[in-house]
Amino acid sequence: MGNDVAKMAGLGPPSNKTGSSVVKKKVERASKTGVLSLTEHKLEAVPKIVVEQLGGSSSKLRTLDLSRNKLDKLPEQWNFPKLTTCNLAQNRLTRLPELGQALKKLDASENRLTDVVSCLTNAEANLEELSLSKNPSLGDAIWPAVALLTRLTLLDVCGCGLRSVLDGTFSLPELIDLRADDNLVEAVDIATKAPALRRLSLARNRLQAPGIATSLLRLASLSHLDLQGNPLTKRQFLDIPGCDDFLKRREEHRKKQGGEFAELGVCGLDDQ
Protein backbone atom coordinates (compact mmCIF):
# COMPACT_ATOMS: atom_id res chain seq x y z
CA MET A 1 0.00 0.00 0.00
CA GLY A 2 2.78 2.40 0.94
CA ASN A 3 4.61 1.73 -2.33
CA ASP A 4 1.43 2.36 -4.33
CA VAL A 5 0.89 5.69 -2.60
CA ALA A 6 4.49 6.66 -3.22
CA LYS A 7 4.18 5.86 -6.92
CA MET A 8 0.94 7.85 -7.19
CA ALA A 9 2.69 10.79 -5.56
CA GLY A 10 5.63 10.46 -7.93
CA LEU A 11 7.97 9.57 -5.09
CA GLY A 12 8.76 5.97 -5.97
CA PRO A 13 11.74 4.75 -8.02
CA PRO A 14 11.47 5.42 -11.75
CA SER A 15 10.34 2.51 -13.91
CA ASN A 16 10.86 2.13 -17.64
CA LYS A 17 8.13 1.28 -20.08
CA THR A 18 8.82 -2.15 -21.52
CA GLY A 19 7.50 -4.36 -24.30
CA SER A 20 8.31 -5.06 -27.94
CA SER A 21 6.71 -1.85 -29.22
CA VAL A 22 8.82 0.25 -26.85
CA VAL A 23 11.98 -1.61 -27.85
CA LYS A 24 11.16 -1.15 -31.53
CA LYS A 25 10.80 2.62 -31.11
CA LYS A 26 14.05 2.84 -29.19
CA VAL A 27 15.89 0.83 -31.83
CA GLU A 28 14.54 3.09 -34.57
CA ARG A 29 15.73 6.12 -32.64
CA ALA A 30 19.10 4.52 -31.97
CA SER A 31 19.65 3.95 -35.69
CA LYS A 32 19.79 7.75 -35.97
CA THR A 33 21.39 8.75 -32.65
CA GLY A 34 23.82 5.86 -32.17
CA VAL A 35 22.63 5.48 -28.56
CA LEU A 36 20.42 2.67 -27.20
CA SER A 37 19.32 2.22 -23.59
CA LEU A 38 17.32 -0.85 -22.59
CA THR A 39 18.17 -0.72 -18.90
CA GLU A 40 15.59 -2.22 -16.52
CA HIS A 41 13.51 -3.75 -19.30
CA LYS A 42 13.15 -7.17 -17.66
CA LEU A 43 14.96 -8.71 -20.63
CA GLU A 44 15.90 -12.39 -20.49
CA ALA A 45 17.48 -12.21 -23.95
CA VAL A 46 18.71 -9.41 -26.20
CA PRO A 47 15.88 -8.66 -28.66
CA LYS A 48 16.73 -9.88 -32.18
CA ILE A 49 15.82 -6.49 -33.58
CA VAL A 50 18.82 -4.97 -31.78
CA VAL A 51 21.29 -7.23 -33.58
CA GLU A 52 19.44 -7.28 -36.90
CA GLN A 53 18.91 -3.52 -37.27
CA LEU A 54 21.77 -2.02 -35.29
CA GLY A 55 24.52 -4.62 -35.78
CA GLY A 56 26.74 -5.48 -38.72
CA SER A 57 29.66 -3.88 -40.52
CA SER A 58 27.68 -0.69 -41.21
CA SER A 59 26.51 -0.31 -37.59
CA LYS A 60 26.57 3.23 -36.18
CA LEU A 61 25.80 2.25 -32.57
CA ARG A 62 28.22 3.98 -30.20
CA THR A 63 26.57 3.53 -26.78
CA LEU A 64 24.64 0.49 -25.54
CA ASP A 65 23.08 0.06 -22.08
CA LEU A 66 21.63 -3.36 -21.23
CA SER A 67 22.11 -3.07 -17.47
CA ARG A 68 19.70 -4.26 -14.78
CA ASN A 69 18.04 -7.01 -16.76
CA LYS A 70 17.97 -10.82 -16.51
CA LEU A 71 20.34 -11.65 -19.33
CA ASP A 72 22.27 -14.91 -18.93
CA LYS A 73 23.96 -14.71 -22.34
CA LEU A 74 24.53 -12.35 -25.25
CA PRO A 75 24.11 -13.08 -28.97
CA GLU A 76 27.05 -14.89 -30.57
CA GLN A 77 26.78 -12.52 -33.53
CA TRP A 78 27.90 -9.52 -31.53
CA ASN A 79 29.05 -7.12 -34.23
CA PHE A 80 28.99 -3.45 -33.26
CA PRO A 81 32.28 -2.13 -34.71
CA LYS A 82 31.77 1.49 -33.58
CA LEU A 83 30.60 0.71 -30.03
CA THR A 84 32.64 2.76 -27.56
CA THR A 85 30.54 2.46 -24.38
CA CYS A 86 28.83 -0.73 -23.20
CA ASN A 87 26.98 -1.22 -19.90
CA LEU A 88 26.09 -4.83 -19.04
CA ALA A 89 25.98 -4.44 -15.26
CA GLN A 90 23.57 -6.31 -13.00
CA ASN A 91 22.65 -9.24 -15.20
CA ARG A 92 23.31 -12.99 -14.98
CA LEU A 93 26.03 -13.29 -17.59
CA THR A 94 28.62 -16.07 -17.23
CA ARG A 95 30.63 -15.10 -20.32
CA LEU A 96 30.89 -12.31 -22.87
CA PRO A 97 31.32 -12.43 -26.65
CA GLU A 98 34.38 -10.94 -28.36
CA LEU A 99 34.16 -7.20 -28.00
CA GLY A 100 35.06 -4.69 -30.69
CA GLN A 101 38.26 -2.74 -31.12
CA ALA A 102 36.55 0.64 -30.71
CA LEU A 103 35.35 -0.08 -27.16
CA LYS A 104 36.57 2.45 -24.56
CA LYS A 105 34.29 1.81 -21.57
CA LEU A 106 32.92 -1.53 -20.38
CA ASP A 107 30.86 -2.14 -17.24
CA ALA A 108 30.20 -5.84 -16.66
CA SER A 109 29.90 -5.60 -12.88
CA GLU A 110 27.51 -7.69 -10.80
CA ASN A 111 27.23 -10.65 -13.12
CA ARG A 112 28.38 -14.28 -12.84
CA LEU A 113 31.43 -14.10 -15.08
CA THR A 114 34.05 -16.83 -14.81
CA ASP A 115 36.42 -15.70 -17.59
CA VAL A 116 37.13 -12.49 -19.51
CA VAL A 117 40.29 -13.39 -21.42
CA SER A 118 38.67 -14.25 -24.76
CA CYS A 119 36.21 -11.35 -24.78
CA LEU A 120 38.88 -8.68 -24.26
CA THR A 121 41.31 -9.87 -26.94
CA ASN A 122 40.11 -7.35 -29.53
CA ALA A 123 39.48 -4.54 -27.03
CA GLU A 124 43.07 -4.10 -25.94
CA ALA A 125 43.76 -1.23 -28.35
CA ASN A 126 41.40 1.38 -26.91
CA LEU A 127 39.76 0.19 -23.67
CA GLU A 128 40.17 2.90 -21.03
CA GLU A 129 37.66 2.02 -18.29
CA LEU A 130 36.82 -1.50 -17.15
CA SER A 131 34.53 -2.52 -14.30
CA LEU A 132 34.30 -6.19 -13.36
CA SER A 133 33.30 -5.72 -9.73
CA LYS A 134 31.19 -8.32 -7.91
CA ASN A 135 32.04 -11.22 -10.18
CA PRO A 136 33.44 -13.39 -7.37
CA SER A 137 34.36 -16.36 -9.57
CA LEU A 138 36.85 -14.44 -11.72
CA GLY A 139 39.82 -14.66 -9.36
CA ASP A 140 43.42 -14.06 -10.41
CA ALA A 141 42.80 -15.60 -13.82
CA ILE A 142 41.82 -12.10 -15.01
CA TRP A 143 45.37 -10.73 -14.91
CA PRO A 144 46.61 -12.14 -18.27
CA ALA A 145 43.70 -10.34 -19.94
CA VAL A 146 44.20 -7.11 -18.02
CA ALA A 147 47.91 -7.16 -18.87
CA LEU A 148 47.06 -6.44 -22.52
CA LEU A 149 44.94 -3.37 -21.76
CA THR A 150 47.72 -0.81 -21.81
CA ARG A 151 45.34 2.14 -22.32
CA LEU A 152 43.41 1.53 -19.09
CA THR A 153 42.91 4.53 -16.83
CA LEU A 154 40.31 2.98 -14.50
CA LEU A 155 40.04 -0.61 -13.30
CA ASP A 156 37.38 -1.79 -10.83
CA VAL A 157 37.85 -5.36 -9.60
CA CYS A 158 36.14 -5.12 -6.21
CA GLY A 159 34.71 -8.39 -4.95
CA CYS A 160 36.30 -10.60 -7.62
CA GLY A 161 37.86 -13.22 -5.36
CA LEU A 162 41.38 -11.88 -5.95
CA ARG A 163 44.44 -12.91 -3.95
CA SER A 164 46.80 -10.63 -5.85
CA VAL A 165 46.81 -7.20 -7.53
CA LEU A 166 48.20 -6.75 -11.05
CA ASP A 167 49.88 -10.13 -10.88
CA GLY A 168 52.41 -10.72 -13.65
CA THR A 169 55.26 -8.98 -15.47
CA PHE A 170 53.46 -6.15 -17.21
CA SER A 171 52.81 -2.44 -16.91
CA LEU A 172 49.68 -0.30 -17.22
CA PRO A 173 51.32 3.09 -17.81
CA GLU A 174 48.09 5.12 -17.96
CA LEU A 175 46.24 3.55 -15.01
CA ILE A 176 45.30 6.23 -12.47
CA ASP A 177 42.39 4.67 -10.54
CA LEU A 178 42.47 1.08 -9.22
CA ARG A 179 39.67 -0.28 -7.04
CA ALA A 180 40.14 -3.72 -5.47
CA ASP A 181 38.04 -3.67 -2.31
CA ASP A 182 36.47 -6.80 -0.80
CA ASN A 183 39.05 -9.33 -1.96
CA LEU A 184 41.61 -11.63 -0.30
CA VAL A 185 44.77 -9.63 -1.02
CA GLU A 186 47.62 -10.01 1.50
CA ALA A 187 50.36 -8.08 -0.31
CA VAL A 188 50.55 -5.19 -2.78
CA ASP A 189 53.66 -4.14 -4.71
CA ILE A 190 52.58 -2.42 -7.91
CA ALA A 191 54.57 0.82 -8.18
CA THR A 192 56.41 -0.30 -11.32
CA LYS A 193 53.27 -1.81 -12.85
CA ALA A 194 51.11 1.32 -12.40
CA PRO A 195 53.60 4.22 -12.41
CA ALA A 196 50.89 6.88 -12.91
CA LEU A 197 48.52 5.58 -10.21
CA ARG A 198 46.76 8.32 -8.23
CA ARG A 199 43.99 6.48 -6.42
CA LEU A 200 44.17 2.99 -4.89
CA SER A 201 41.36 1.41 -2.87
CA LEU A 202 42.06 -1.87 -1.06
CA ALA A 203 39.42 -1.77 1.67
CA ARG A 204 38.39 -5.01 3.38
CA ASN A 205 41.26 -7.22 2.26
CA ARG A 206 43.86 -9.10 4.33
CA LEU A 207 46.69 -6.59 4.24
CA GLN A 208 49.13 -6.24 7.12
CA ALA A 209 52.13 -3.93 7.37
CA PRO A 210 54.70 -6.33 5.82
CA GLY A 211 52.47 -6.72 2.76
CA ILE A 212 52.53 -3.02 1.80
CA ALA A 213 55.57 -2.19 -0.32
CA THR A 214 57.59 0.90 0.52
CA SER A 215 57.87 1.64 -3.20
CA LEU A 216 54.08 1.99 -3.38
CA LEU A 217 53.98 4.59 -0.61
CA ARG A 218 56.79 6.50 -2.29
CA LEU A 219 55.09 6.48 -5.69
CA ALA A 220 55.08 10.16 -6.67
CA SER A 221 51.64 10.11 -8.30
CA LEU A 222 49.74 8.32 -5.48
CA SER A 223 47.59 10.71 -3.42
CA HIS A 224 44.68 8.53 -2.22
CA LEU A 225 44.88 5.17 -0.46
CA ASP A 226 41.98 3.38 1.25
CA LEU A 227 42.91 0.54 3.62
CA GLN A 228 39.79 0.46 5.75
CA GLY A 229 38.78 -2.93 7.12
CA ASN A 230 42.19 -4.62 6.84
CA PRO A 231 43.96 -6.33 9.79
CA LEU A 232 46.17 -3.27 10.12
CA THR A 233 46.17 -0.44 12.67
CA LYS A 234 47.01 3.18 12.08
CA ARG A 235 50.11 2.85 14.27
CA GLN A 236 51.37 -0.13 12.27
CA PHE A 237 50.79 1.73 8.99
CA LEU A 238 52.64 4.82 10.21
CA ASP A 239 55.69 2.67 10.95
CA ILE A 240 56.01 1.47 7.34
CA PRO A 241 58.96 3.13 5.55
CA GLY A 242 57.64 5.63 3.03
CA CYS A 243 54.45 6.39 4.97
CA ASP A 244 55.60 9.91 5.88
CA ASP A 245 56.30 10.60 2.20
CA PHE A 246 52.81 9.47 1.24
CA LEU A 247 51.02 11.51 3.94
CA LYS A 248 52.96 14.65 3.03
CA ARG A 249 52.18 14.20 -0.65
CA ARG A 250 48.50 13.55 0.15
CA GLU A 251 48.25 16.79 2.11
CA GLU A 252 49.92 18.76 -0.67
CA HIS A 253 47.44 17.28 -3.14
CA ARG A 254 44.49 18.28 -0.95
CA LYS A 255 45.74 21.85 -0.75
CA LYS A 256 46.12 22.02 -4.53
CA GLN A 257 42.55 20.76 -4.86
CA GLY A 258 41.33 23.59 -2.63
CA GLY A 259 40.83 21.57 0.58
CA GLU A 260 40.59 23.88 3.58
CA PHE A 261 41.34 21.29 6.25
CA ALA A 262 43.76 18.44 6.47
CA GLU A 263 42.31 14.94 6.19
CA LEU A 264 42.08 13.71 9.78
CA GLY A 265 41.90 9.99 9.04
CA VAL A 266 44.79 7.82 7.95
CA CYS A 267 43.59 5.71 5.02
CA GLY A 268 40.49 4.64 6.93
CA LEU A 269 42.50 2.84 9.63
CA ASP A 270 41.59 2.60 13.32
CA ASP A 271 43.85 3.83 16.12
CA GLN A 272 44.00 0.45 17.90
CSV table of C-alpha atoms in Angstrom, one decimal:
chain,number,residue,atom,x,y,z
A,1,MET,CA,0.0,0.0,0.0
A,2,GLY,CA,2.8,2.4,0.9
A,3,ASN,CA,4.6,1.7,-2.3
A,4,ASP,CA,1.4,2.4,-4.3
A,5,VAL,CA,0.9,5.7,-2.6
A,6,ALA,CA,4.5,6.7,-3.2
A,7,LYS,CA,4.2,5.9,-6.9
A,8,MET,CA,0.9,7.8,-7.2
A,9,ALA,CA,2.7,10.8,-5.6
A,10,GLY,CA,5.6,10.5,-7.9
A,11,LEU,CA,8.0,9.6,-5.1
A,12,GLY,CA,8.8,6.0,-6.0
A,13,PRO,CA,11.7,4.7,-8.0
A,14,PRO,CA,11.5,5.4,-11.7
A,15,SER,CA,10.3,2.5,-13.9
A,16,ASN,CA,10.9,2.1,-17.6
A,17,LYS,CA,8.1,1.3,-20.1
A,18,THR,CA,8.8,-2.1,-21.5
A,19,GLY,CA,7.5,-4.4,-24.3
A,20,SER,CA,8.3,-5.1,-27.9
A,21,SER,CA,6.7,-1.9,-29.2
A,22,VAL,CA,8.8,0.2,-26.8
A,23,VAL,CA,12.0,-1.6,-27.8
A,24,LYS,CA,11.2,-1.1,-31.5
A,25,LYS,CA,10.8,2.6,-31.1
A,26,LYS,CA,14.0,2.8,-29.2
A,27,VAL,CA,15.9,0.8,-31.8
A,28,GLU,CA,14.5,3.1,-34.6
A,29,ARG,CA,15.7,6.1,-32.6
A,30,ALA,CA,19.1,4.5,-32.0
A,31,SER,CA,19.7,4.0,-35.7
A,32,LYS,CA,19.8,7.7,-36.0
A,33,THR,CA,21.4,8.8,-32.6
A,34,GLY,CA,23.8,5.9,-32.2
A,35,VAL,CA,22.6,5.5,-28.6
A,36,LEU,CA,20.4,2.7,-27.2
A,37,SER,CA,19.3,2.2,-23.6
A,38,LEU,CA,17.3,-0.9,-22.6
A,39,THR,CA,18.2,-0.7,-18.9
A,40,GLU,CA,15.6,-2.2,-16.5
A,41,HIS,CA,13.5,-3.7,-19.3
A,42,LYS,CA,13.1,-7.2,-17.7
A,43,LEU,CA,15.0,-8.7,-20.6
A,44,GLU,CA,15.9,-12.4,-20.5
A,45,ALA,CA,17.5,-12.2,-24.0
A,46,VAL,CA,18.7,-9.4,-26.2
A,47,PRO,CA,15.9,-8.7,-28.7
A,48,LYS,CA,16.7,-9.9,-32.2
A,49,ILE,CA,15.8,-6.5,-33.6
A,50,VAL,CA,18.8,-5.0,-31.8
A,51,VAL,CA,21.3,-7.2,-33.6
A,52,GLU,CA,19.4,-7.3,-36.9
A,53,GLN,CA,18.9,-3.5,-37.3
A,54,LEU,CA,21.8,-2.0,-35.3
A,55,GLY,CA,24.5,-4.6,-35.8
A,56,GLY,CA,26.7,-5.5,-38.7
A,57,SER,CA,29.7,-3.9,-40.5
A,58,SER,CA,27.7,-0.7,-41.2
A,59,SER,CA,26.5,-0.3,-37.6
A,60,LYS,CA,26.6,3.2,-36.2
A,61,LEU,CA,25.8,2.2,-32.6
A,62,ARG,CA,28.2,4.0,-30.2
A,63,THR,CA,26.6,3.5,-26.8
A,64,LEU,CA,24.6,0.5,-25.5
A,65,ASP,CA,23.1,0.1,-22.1
A,66,LEU,CA,21.6,-3.4,-21.2
A,67,SER,CA,22.1,-3.1,-17.5
A,68,ARG,CA,19.7,-4.3,-14.8
A,69,ASN,CA,18.0,-7.0,-16.8
A,70,LYS,CA,18.0,-10.8,-16.5
A,71,LEU,CA,20.3,-11.7,-19.3
A,72,ASP,CA,22.3,-14.9,-18.9
A,73,LYS,CA,24.0,-14.7,-22.3
A,74,LEU,CA,24.5,-12.4,-25.2
A,75,PRO,CA,24.1,-13.1,-29.0
A,76,GLU,CA,27.1,-14.9,-30.6
A,77,GLN,CA,26.8,-12.5,-33.5
A,78,TRP,CA,27.9,-9.5,-31.5
A,79,ASN,CA,29.0,-7.1,-34.2
A,80,PHE,CA,29.0,-3.4,-33.3
A,81,PRO,CA,32.3,-2.1,-34.7
A,82,LYS,CA,31.8,1.5,-33.6
A,83,LEU,CA,30.6,0.7,-30.0
A,84,THR,CA,32.6,2.8,-27.6
A,85,THR,CA,30.5,2.5,-24.4
A,86,CYS,CA,28.8,-0.7,-23.2
A,87,ASN,CA,27.0,-1.2,-19.9
A,88,LEU,CA,26.1,-4.8,-19.0
A,89,ALA,CA,26.0,-4.4,-15.3
A,90,GLN,CA,23.6,-6.3,-13.0
A,91,ASN,CA,22.7,-9.2,-15.2
A,92,ARG,CA,23.3,-13.0,-15.0
A,93,LEU,CA,26.0,-13.3,-17.6
A,94,THR,CA,28.6,-16.1,-17.2
A,95,ARG,CA,30.6,-15.1,-20.3
A,96,LEU,CA,30.9,-12.3,-22.9
A,97,PRO,CA,31.3,-12.4,-26.7
A,98,GLU,CA,34.4,-10.9,-28.4
A,99,LEU,CA,34.2,-7.2,-28.0
A,100,GLY,CA,35.1,-4.7,-30.7
A,101,GLN,CA,38.3,-2.7,-31.1
A,102,ALA,CA,36.5,0.6,-30.7
A,103,LEU,CA,35.4,-0.1,-27.2
A,104,LYS,CA,36.6,2.4,-24.6
A,105,LYS,CA,34.3,1.8,-21.6
A,106,LEU,CA,32.9,-1.5,-20.4
A,107,ASP,CA,30.9,-2.1,-17.2
A,108,ALA,CA,30.2,-5.8,-16.7
A,109,SER,CA,29.9,-5.6,-12.9
A,110,GLU,CA,27.5,-7.7,-10.8
A,111,ASN,CA,27.2,-10.6,-13.1
A,112,ARG,CA,28.4,-14.3,-12.8
A,113,LEU,CA,31.4,-14.1,-15.1
A,114,THR,CA,34.0,-16.8,-14.8
A,115,ASP,CA,36.4,-15.7,-17.6
A,116,VAL,CA,37.1,-12.5,-19.5
A,117,VAL,CA,40.3,-13.4,-21.4
A,118,SER,CA,38.7,-14.3,-24.8
A,119,CYS,CA,36.2,-11.3,-24.8
A,120,LEU,CA,38.9,-8.7,-24.3
A,121,THR,CA,41.3,-9.9,-26.9
A,122,ASN,CA,40.1,-7.3,-29.5
A,123,ALA,CA,39.5,-4.5,-27.0
A,124,GLU,CA,43.1,-4.1,-25.9
A,125,ALA,CA,43.8,-1.2,-28.4
A,126,ASN,CA,41.4,1.4,-26.9
A,127,LEU,CA,39.8,0.2,-23.7
A,128,GLU,CA,40.2,2.9,-21.0
A,129,GLU,CA,37.7,2.0,-18.3
A,130,LEU,CA,36.8,-1.5,-17.2
A,131,SER,CA,34.5,-2.5,-14.3
A,132,LEU,CA,34.3,-6.2,-13.4
A,133,SER,CA,33.3,-5.7,-9.7
A,134,LYS,CA,31.2,-8.3,-7.9
A,135,ASN,CA,32.0,-11.2,-10.2
A,136,PRO,CA,33.4,-13.4,-7.4
A,137,SER,CA,34.4,-16.4,-9.6
A,138,LEU,CA,36.9,-14.4,-11.7
A,139,GLY,CA,39.8,-14.7,-9.4
A,140,ASP,CA,43.4,-14.1,-10.4
A,141,ALA,CA,42.8,-15.6,-13.8
A,142,ILE,CA,41.8,-12.1,-15.0
A,143,TRP,CA,45.4,-10.7,-14.9
A,144,PRO,CA,46.6,-12.1,-18.3
A,145,ALA,CA,43.7,-10.3,-19.9
A,146,VAL,CA,44.2,-7.1,-18.0
A,147,ALA,CA,47.9,-7.2,-18.9
A,148,LEU,CA,47.1,-6.4,-22.5
A,149,LEU,CA,44.9,-3.4,-21.8
A,150,THR,CA,47.7,-0.8,-21.8
A,151,ARG,CA,45.3,2.1,-22.3
A,152,LEU,CA,43.4,1.5,-19.1
A,153,THR,CA,42.9,4.5,-16.8
A,154,LEU,CA,40.3,3.0,-14.5
A,155,LEU,CA,40.0,-0.6,-13.3
A,156,ASP,CA,37.4,-1.8,-10.8
A,157,VAL,CA,37.8,-5.4,-9.6
A,158,CYS,CA,36.1,-5.1,-6.2
A,159,GLY,CA,34.7,-8.4,-5.0
A,160,CYS,CA,36.3,-10.6,-7.6
A,161,GLY,CA,37.9,-13.2,-5.4
A,162,LEU,CA,41.4,-11.9,-5.9
A,163,ARG,CA,44.4,-12.9,-3.9
A,164,SER,CA,46.8,-10.6,-5.9
A,165,VAL,CA,46.8,-7.2,-7.5
A,166,LEU,CA,48.2,-6.7,-11.1
A,167,ASP,CA,49.9,-10.1,-10.9
A,168,GLY,CA,52.4,-10.7,-13.7
A,169,THR,CA,55.3,-9.0,-15.5
A,170,PHE,CA,53.5,-6.2,-17.2
A,171,SER,CA,52.8,-2.4,-16.9
A,172,LEU,CA,49.7,-0.3,-17.2
A,173,PRO,CA,51.3,3.1,-17.8
A,174,GLU,CA,48.1,5.1,-18.0
A,175,LEU,CA,46.2,3.5,-15.0
A,176,ILE,CA,45.3,6.2,-12.5
A,177,ASP,CA,42.4,4.7,-10.5
A,178,LEU,CA,42.5,1.1,-9.2
A,179,ARG,CA,39.7,-0.3,-7.0
A,180,ALA,CA,40.1,-3.7,-5.5
A,181,ASP,CA,38.0,-3.7,-2.3
A,182,ASP,CA,36.5,-6.8,-0.8
A,183,ASN,CA,39.0,-9.3,-2.0
A,184,LEU,CA,41.6,-11.6,-0.3
A,185,VAL,CA,44.8,-9.6,-1.0
A,186,GLU,CA,47.6,-10.0,1.5
A,187,ALA,CA,50.4,-8.1,-0.3
A,188,VAL,CA,50.6,-5.2,-2.8
A,189,ASP,CA,53.7,-4.1,-4.7
A,190,ILE,CA,52.6,-2.4,-7.9
A,191,ALA,CA,54.6,0.8,-8.2
A,192,THR,CA,56.4,-0.3,-11.3
A,193,LYS,CA,53.3,-1.8,-12.9
A,194,ALA,CA,51.1,1.3,-12.4
A,195,PRO,CA,53.6,4.2,-12.4
A,196,ALA,CA,50.9,6.9,-12.9
A,197,LEU,CA,48.5,5.6,-10.2
A,198,ARG,CA,46.8,8.3,-8.2
A,199,ARG,CA,44.0,6.5,-6.4
A,200,LEU,CA,44.2,3.0,-4.9
A,201,SER,CA,41.4,1.4,-2.9
A,202,LEU,CA,42.1,-1.9,-1.1
A,203,ALA,CA,39.4,-1.8,1.7
A,204,ARG,CA,38.4,-5.0,3.4
A,205,ASN,CA,41.3,-7.2,2.3
A,206,ARG,CA,43.9,-9.1,4.3
A,207,LEU,CA,46.7,-6.6,4.2
A,208,GLN,CA,49.1,-6.2,7.1
A,209,ALA,CA,52.1,-3.9,7.4
A,210,PRO,CA,54.7,-6.3,5.8
A,211,GLY,CA,52.5,-6.7,2.8
A,212,ILE,CA,52.5,-3.0,1.8
A,213,ALA,CA,55.6,-2.2,-0.3
A,214,THR,CA,57.6,0.9,0.5
A,215,SER,CA,57.9,1.6,-3.2
A,216,LEU,CA,54.1,2.0,-3.4
A,217,LEU,CA,54.0,4.6,-0.6
A,218,ARG,CA,56.8,6.5,-2.3
A,219,LEU,CA,55.1,6.5,-5.7
A,220,ALA,CA,55.1,10.2,-6.7
A,221,SER,CA,51.6,10.1,-8.3
A,222,LEU,CA,49.7,8.3,-5.5
A,223,SER,CA,47.6,10.7,-3.4
A,224,HIS,CA,44.7,8.5,-2.2
A,225,LEU,CA,44.9,5.2,-0.5
A,226,ASP,CA,42.0,3.4,1.3
A,227,LEU,CA,42.9,0.5,3.6
A,228,GLN,CA,39.8,0.5,5.8
A,229,GLY,CA,38.8,-2.9,7.1
A,230,ASN,CA,42.2,-4.6,6.8
A,231,PRO,CA,44.0,-6.3,9.8
A,232,LEU,CA,46.2,-3.3,10.1
A,233,THR,CA,46.2,-0.4,12.7
A,234,LYS,CA,47.0,3.2,12.1
A,235,ARG,CA,50.1,2.9,14.3
A,236,GLN,CA,51.4,-0.1,12.3
A,237,PHE,CA,50.8,1.7,9.0
A,238,LEU,CA,52.6,4.8,10.2
A,239,ASP,CA,55.7,2.7,11.0
A,240,ILE,CA,56.0,1.5,7.3
A,241,PRO,CA,59.0,3.1,5.6
A,242,GLY,CA,57.6,5.6,3.0
A,243,CYS,CA,54.4,6.4,5.0
A,244,ASP,CA,55.6,9.9,5.9
A,245,ASP,CA,56.3,10.6,2.2
A,246,PHE,CA,52.8,9.5,1.2
A,247,LEU,CA,51.0,11.5,3.9
A,248,LYS,CA,53.0,14.6,3.0
A,249,ARG,CA,52.2,14.2,-0.6
A,250,ARG,CA,48.5,13.6,0.1
A,251,GLU,CA,48.3,16.8,2.1
A,252,GLU,CA,49.9,18.8,-0.7
A,253,HIS,CA,47.4,17.3,-3.1
A,254,ARG,CA,44.5,18.3,-0.9
A,255,LYS,CA,45.7,21.9,-0.8
A,256,LYS,CA,46.1,22.0,-4.5
A,257,GLN,CA,42.5,20.8,-4.9
A,258,GLY,CA,41.3,23.6,-2.6
A,259,GLY,CA,40.8,21.6,0.6
A,260,GLU,CA,40.6,23.9,3.6
A,261,PHE,CA,41.3,21.3,6.2
A,262,ALA,CA,43.8,18.4,6.5
A,263,GLU,CA,42.3,14.9,6.2
A,264,LEU,CA,42.1,13.7,9.8
A,265,GLY,CA,41.9,10.0,9.0
A,266,VAL,CA,44.8,7.8,7.9
A,267,CYS,CA,43.6,5.7,5.0
A,268,GLY,CA,40.5,4.6,6.9
A,269,LEU,CA,42.5,2.8,9.6
A,270,ASP,CA,41.6,2.6,13.3
A,271,ASP,CA,43.9,3.8,16.1
A,272,GLN,CA,44.0,0.5,17.9
